[in-house]
CSV table of N, CA, C and O in Angstrom, one decimal:
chain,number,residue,atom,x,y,z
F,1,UNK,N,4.4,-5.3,-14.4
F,1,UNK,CA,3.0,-5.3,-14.5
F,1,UNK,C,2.5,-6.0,-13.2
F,1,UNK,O,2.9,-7.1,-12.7
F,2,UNK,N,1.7,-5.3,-12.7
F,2,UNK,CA,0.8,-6.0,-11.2
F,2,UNK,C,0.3,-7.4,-11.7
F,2,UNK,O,0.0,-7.5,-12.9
F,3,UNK,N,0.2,-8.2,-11.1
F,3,UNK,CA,-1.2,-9.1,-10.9
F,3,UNK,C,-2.2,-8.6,-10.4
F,3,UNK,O,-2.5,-7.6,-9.8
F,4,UNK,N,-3.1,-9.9,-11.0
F,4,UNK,CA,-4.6,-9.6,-10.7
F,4,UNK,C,-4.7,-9.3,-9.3
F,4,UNK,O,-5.2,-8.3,-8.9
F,5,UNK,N,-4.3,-10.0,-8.5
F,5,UNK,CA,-4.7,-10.2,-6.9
F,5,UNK,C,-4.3,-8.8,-6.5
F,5,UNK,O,-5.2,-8.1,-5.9
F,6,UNK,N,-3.1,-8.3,-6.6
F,6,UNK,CA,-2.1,-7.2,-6.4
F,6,UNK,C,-3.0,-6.2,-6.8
F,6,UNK,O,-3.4,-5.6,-5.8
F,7,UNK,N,-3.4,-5.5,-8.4
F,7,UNK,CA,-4.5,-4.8,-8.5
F,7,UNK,C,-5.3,-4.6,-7.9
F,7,UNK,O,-5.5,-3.5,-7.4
F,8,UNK,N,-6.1,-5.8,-7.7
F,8,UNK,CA,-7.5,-5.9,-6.6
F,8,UNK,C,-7.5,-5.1,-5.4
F,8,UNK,O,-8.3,-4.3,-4.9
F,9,UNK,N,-6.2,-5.6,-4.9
F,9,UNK,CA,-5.7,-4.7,-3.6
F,9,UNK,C,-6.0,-3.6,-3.7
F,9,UNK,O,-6.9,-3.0,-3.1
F,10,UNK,N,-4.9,-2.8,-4.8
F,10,UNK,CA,-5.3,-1.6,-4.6
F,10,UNK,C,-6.6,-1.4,-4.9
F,10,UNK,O,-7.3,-0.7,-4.2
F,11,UNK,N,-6.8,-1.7,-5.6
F,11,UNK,CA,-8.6,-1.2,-5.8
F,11,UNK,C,-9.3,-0.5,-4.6
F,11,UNK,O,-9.5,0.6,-4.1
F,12,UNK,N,-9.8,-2.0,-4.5
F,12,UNK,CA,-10.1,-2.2,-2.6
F,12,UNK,C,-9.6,-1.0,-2.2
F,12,UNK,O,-10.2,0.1,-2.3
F,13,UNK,N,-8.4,-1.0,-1.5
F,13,UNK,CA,-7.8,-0.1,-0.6
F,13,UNK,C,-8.6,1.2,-1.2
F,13,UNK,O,-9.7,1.6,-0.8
F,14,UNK,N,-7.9,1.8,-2.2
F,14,UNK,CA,-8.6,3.3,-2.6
F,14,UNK,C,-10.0,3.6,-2.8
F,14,UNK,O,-10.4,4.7,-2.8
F,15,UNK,N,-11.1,2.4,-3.0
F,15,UNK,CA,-12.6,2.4,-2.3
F,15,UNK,C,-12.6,2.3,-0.8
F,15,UNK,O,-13.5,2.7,0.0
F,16,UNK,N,-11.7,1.9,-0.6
F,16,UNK,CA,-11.9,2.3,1.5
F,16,UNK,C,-11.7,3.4,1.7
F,16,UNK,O,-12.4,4.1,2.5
F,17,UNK,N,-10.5,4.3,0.6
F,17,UNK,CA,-10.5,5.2,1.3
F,17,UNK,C,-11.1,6.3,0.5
F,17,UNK,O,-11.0,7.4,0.9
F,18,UNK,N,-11.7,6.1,-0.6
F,18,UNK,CA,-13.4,6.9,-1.1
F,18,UNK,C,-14.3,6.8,-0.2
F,18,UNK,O,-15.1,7.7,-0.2
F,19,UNK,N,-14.5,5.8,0.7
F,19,UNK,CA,-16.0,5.8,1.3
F,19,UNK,C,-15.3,6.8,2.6
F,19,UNK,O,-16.3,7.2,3.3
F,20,UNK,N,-14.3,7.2,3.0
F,20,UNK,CA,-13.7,7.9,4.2
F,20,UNK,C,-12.8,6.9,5.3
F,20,UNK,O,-12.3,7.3,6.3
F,21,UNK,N,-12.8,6.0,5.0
F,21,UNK,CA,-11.9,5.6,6.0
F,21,UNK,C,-10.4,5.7,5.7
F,21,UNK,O,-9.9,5.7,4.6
F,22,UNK,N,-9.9,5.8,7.0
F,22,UNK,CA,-8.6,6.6,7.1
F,22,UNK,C,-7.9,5.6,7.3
F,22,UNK,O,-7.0,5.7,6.5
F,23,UNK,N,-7.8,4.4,8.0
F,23,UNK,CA,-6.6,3.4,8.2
F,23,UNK,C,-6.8,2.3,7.2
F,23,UNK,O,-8.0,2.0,7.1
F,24,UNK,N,-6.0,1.7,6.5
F,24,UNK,CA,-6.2,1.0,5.5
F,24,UNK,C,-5.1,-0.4,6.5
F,24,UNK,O,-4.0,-0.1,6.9
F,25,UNK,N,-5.7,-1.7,6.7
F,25,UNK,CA,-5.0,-2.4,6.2
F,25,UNK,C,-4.6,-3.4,5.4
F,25,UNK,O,-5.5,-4.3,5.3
F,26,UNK,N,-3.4,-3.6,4.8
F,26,UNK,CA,-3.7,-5.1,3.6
F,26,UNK,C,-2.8,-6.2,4.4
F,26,UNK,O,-2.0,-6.3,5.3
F,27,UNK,N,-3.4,-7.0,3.8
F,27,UNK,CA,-2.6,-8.3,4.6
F,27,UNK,C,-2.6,-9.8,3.2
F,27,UNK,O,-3.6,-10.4,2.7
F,28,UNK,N,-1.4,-10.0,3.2
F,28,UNK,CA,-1.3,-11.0,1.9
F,28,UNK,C,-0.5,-11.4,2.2
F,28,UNK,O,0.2,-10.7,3.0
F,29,UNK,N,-0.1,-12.8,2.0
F,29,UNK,CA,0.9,-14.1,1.6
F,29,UNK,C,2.2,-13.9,1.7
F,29,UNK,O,2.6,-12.9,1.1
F,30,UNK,N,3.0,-14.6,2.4
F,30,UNK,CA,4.6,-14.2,1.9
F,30,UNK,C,4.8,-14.6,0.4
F,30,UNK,O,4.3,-15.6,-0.2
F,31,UNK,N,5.7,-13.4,0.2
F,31,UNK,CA,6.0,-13.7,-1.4
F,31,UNK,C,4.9,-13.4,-2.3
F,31,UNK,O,4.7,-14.0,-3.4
F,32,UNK,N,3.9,-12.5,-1.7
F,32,UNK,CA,2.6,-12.5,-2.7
F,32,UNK,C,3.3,-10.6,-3.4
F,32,UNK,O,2.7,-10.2,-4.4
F,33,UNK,N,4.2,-9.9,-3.0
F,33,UNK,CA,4.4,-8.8,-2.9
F,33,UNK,C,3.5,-7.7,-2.7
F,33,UNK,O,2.8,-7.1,-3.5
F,34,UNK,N,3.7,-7.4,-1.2
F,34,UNK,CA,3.2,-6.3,-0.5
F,34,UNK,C,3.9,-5.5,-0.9
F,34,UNK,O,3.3,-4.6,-1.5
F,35,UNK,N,5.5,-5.2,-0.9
F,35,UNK,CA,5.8,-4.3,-1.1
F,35,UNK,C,5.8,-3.6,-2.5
F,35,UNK,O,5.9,-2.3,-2.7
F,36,UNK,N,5.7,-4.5,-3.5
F,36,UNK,CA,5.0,-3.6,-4.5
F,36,UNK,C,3.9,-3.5,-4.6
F,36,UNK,O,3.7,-2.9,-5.7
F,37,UNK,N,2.6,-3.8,-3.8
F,37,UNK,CA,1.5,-3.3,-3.7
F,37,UNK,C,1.3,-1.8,-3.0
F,37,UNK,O,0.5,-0.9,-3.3
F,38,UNK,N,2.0,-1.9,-2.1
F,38,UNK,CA,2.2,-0.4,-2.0
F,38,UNK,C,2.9,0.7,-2.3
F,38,UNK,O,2.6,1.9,-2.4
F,39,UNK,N,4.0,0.2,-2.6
F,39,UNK,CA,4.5,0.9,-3.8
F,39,UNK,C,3.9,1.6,-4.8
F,39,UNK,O,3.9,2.9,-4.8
F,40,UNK,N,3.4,0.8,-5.6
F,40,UNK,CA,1.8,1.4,-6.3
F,40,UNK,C,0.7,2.2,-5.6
F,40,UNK,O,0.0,2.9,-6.1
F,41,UNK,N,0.8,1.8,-4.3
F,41,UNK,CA,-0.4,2.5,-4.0
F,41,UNK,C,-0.2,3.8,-3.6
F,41,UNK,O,-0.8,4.9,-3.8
F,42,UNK,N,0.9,3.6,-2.9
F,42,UNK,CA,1.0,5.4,-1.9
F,42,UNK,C,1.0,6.4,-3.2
F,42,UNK,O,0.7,7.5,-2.8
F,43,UNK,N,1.3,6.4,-4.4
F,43,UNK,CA,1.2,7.5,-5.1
F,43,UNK,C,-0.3,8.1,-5.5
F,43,UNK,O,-0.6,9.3,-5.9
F,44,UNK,N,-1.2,7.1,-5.2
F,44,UNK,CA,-2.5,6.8,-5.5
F,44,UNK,C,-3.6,7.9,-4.7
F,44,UNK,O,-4.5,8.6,-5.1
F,45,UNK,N,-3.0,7.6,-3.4
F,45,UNK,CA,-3.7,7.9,-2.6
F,45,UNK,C,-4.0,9.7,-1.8
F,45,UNK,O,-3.3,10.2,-0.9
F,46,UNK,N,-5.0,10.1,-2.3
F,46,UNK,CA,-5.3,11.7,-2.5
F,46,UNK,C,-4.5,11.8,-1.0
F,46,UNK,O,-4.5,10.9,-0.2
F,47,UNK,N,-3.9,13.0,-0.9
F,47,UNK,CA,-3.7,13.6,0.2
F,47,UNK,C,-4.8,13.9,0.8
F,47,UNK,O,-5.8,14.2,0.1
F,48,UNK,N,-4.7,13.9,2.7
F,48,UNK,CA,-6.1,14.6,3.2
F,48,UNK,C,-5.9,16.2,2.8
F,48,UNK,O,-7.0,16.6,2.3
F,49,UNK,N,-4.7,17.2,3.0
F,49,UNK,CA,-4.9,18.2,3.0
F,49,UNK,C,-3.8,18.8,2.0
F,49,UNK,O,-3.0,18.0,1.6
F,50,UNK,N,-3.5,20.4,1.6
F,50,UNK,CA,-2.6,20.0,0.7
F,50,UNK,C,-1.8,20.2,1.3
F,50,UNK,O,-0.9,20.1,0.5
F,51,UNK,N,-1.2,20.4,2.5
F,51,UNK,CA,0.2,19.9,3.2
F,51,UNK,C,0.7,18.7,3.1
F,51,UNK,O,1.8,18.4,2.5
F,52,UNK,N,0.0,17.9,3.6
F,52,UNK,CA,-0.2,16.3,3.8
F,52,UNK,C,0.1,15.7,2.5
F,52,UNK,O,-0.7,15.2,1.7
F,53,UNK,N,1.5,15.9,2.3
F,53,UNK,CA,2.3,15.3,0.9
F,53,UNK,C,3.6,14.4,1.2
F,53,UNK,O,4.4,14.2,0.4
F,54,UNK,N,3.7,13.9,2.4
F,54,UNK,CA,4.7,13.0,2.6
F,54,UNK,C,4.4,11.6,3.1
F,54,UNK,O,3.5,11.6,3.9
F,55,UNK,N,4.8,10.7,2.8
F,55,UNK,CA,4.5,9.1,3.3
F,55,UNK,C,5.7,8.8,4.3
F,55,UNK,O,6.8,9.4,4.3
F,56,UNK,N,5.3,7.8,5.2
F,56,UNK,CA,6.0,7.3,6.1
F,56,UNK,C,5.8,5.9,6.2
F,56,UNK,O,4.7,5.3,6.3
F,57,UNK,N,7.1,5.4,6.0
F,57,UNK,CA,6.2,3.9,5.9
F,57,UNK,C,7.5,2.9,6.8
F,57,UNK,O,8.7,3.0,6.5
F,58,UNK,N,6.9,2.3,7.7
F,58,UNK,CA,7.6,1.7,8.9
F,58,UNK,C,7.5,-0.1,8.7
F,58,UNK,O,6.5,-0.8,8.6
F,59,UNK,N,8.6,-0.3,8.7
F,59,UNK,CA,8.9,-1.9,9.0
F,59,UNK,C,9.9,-2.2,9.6
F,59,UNK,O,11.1,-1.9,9.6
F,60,UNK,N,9.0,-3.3,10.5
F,60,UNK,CA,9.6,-3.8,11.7
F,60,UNK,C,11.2,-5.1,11.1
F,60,UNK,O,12.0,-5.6,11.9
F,61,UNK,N,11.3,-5.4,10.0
F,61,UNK,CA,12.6,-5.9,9.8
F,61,UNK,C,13.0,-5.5,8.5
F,61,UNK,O,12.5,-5.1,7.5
F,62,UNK,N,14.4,-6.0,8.9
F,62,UNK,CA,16.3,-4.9,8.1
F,62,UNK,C,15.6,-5.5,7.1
F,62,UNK,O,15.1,-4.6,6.3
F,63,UNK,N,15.4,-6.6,6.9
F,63,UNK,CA,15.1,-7.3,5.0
F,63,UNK,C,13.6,-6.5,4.3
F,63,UNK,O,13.4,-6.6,3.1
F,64,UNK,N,13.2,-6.3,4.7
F,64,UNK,CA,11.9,-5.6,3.8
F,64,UNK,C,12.6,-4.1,3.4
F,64,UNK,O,12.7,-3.7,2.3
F,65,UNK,N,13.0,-3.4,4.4
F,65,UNK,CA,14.0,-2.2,4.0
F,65,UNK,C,14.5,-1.9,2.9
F,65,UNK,O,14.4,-0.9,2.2
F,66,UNK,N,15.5,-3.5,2.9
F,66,UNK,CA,16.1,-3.5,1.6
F,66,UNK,C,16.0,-3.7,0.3
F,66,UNK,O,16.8,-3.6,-0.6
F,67,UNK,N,14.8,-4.2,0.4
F,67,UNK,CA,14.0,-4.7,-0.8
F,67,UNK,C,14.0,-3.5,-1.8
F,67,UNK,O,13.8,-2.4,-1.5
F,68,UNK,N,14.1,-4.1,-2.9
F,68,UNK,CA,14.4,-2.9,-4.1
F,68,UNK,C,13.6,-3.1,-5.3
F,68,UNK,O,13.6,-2.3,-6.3
């Protein structure tokens, strides 16, 4: 189960990207879990077109990678 804060996020984020904006970013606490905030979210988030069905998601260190 998300937290409250974690929810909110997505919220947020998928009203940014109802009103049209295209770049989202979140920014939270170590240890607040980003990565299950997005986790949750990329499934969320409409495709722009219907090709546009793949995520890419880039981090800069080995340890967030691994995170499971």
């Amino acid at each position: 189960k998300l937290r409250a804060y974690q929810q909110e996020c997505i919220d947020r984020s998928l009203e940014a990207f109802a009103r049209g904006t295209r770049r989202v970013a979140v920014s939270l606490p170590v240890g607040s879990g980003k990565t299950v905030v997005f986790s949750h979210l990329i499934p969320l988030i409409p495709p722009p077109t219907a090709i546009a069905t793949k995520t890419l998601v880039l981090a800069h260190r080995t340890e967030v990678c691994r995170e499971g």
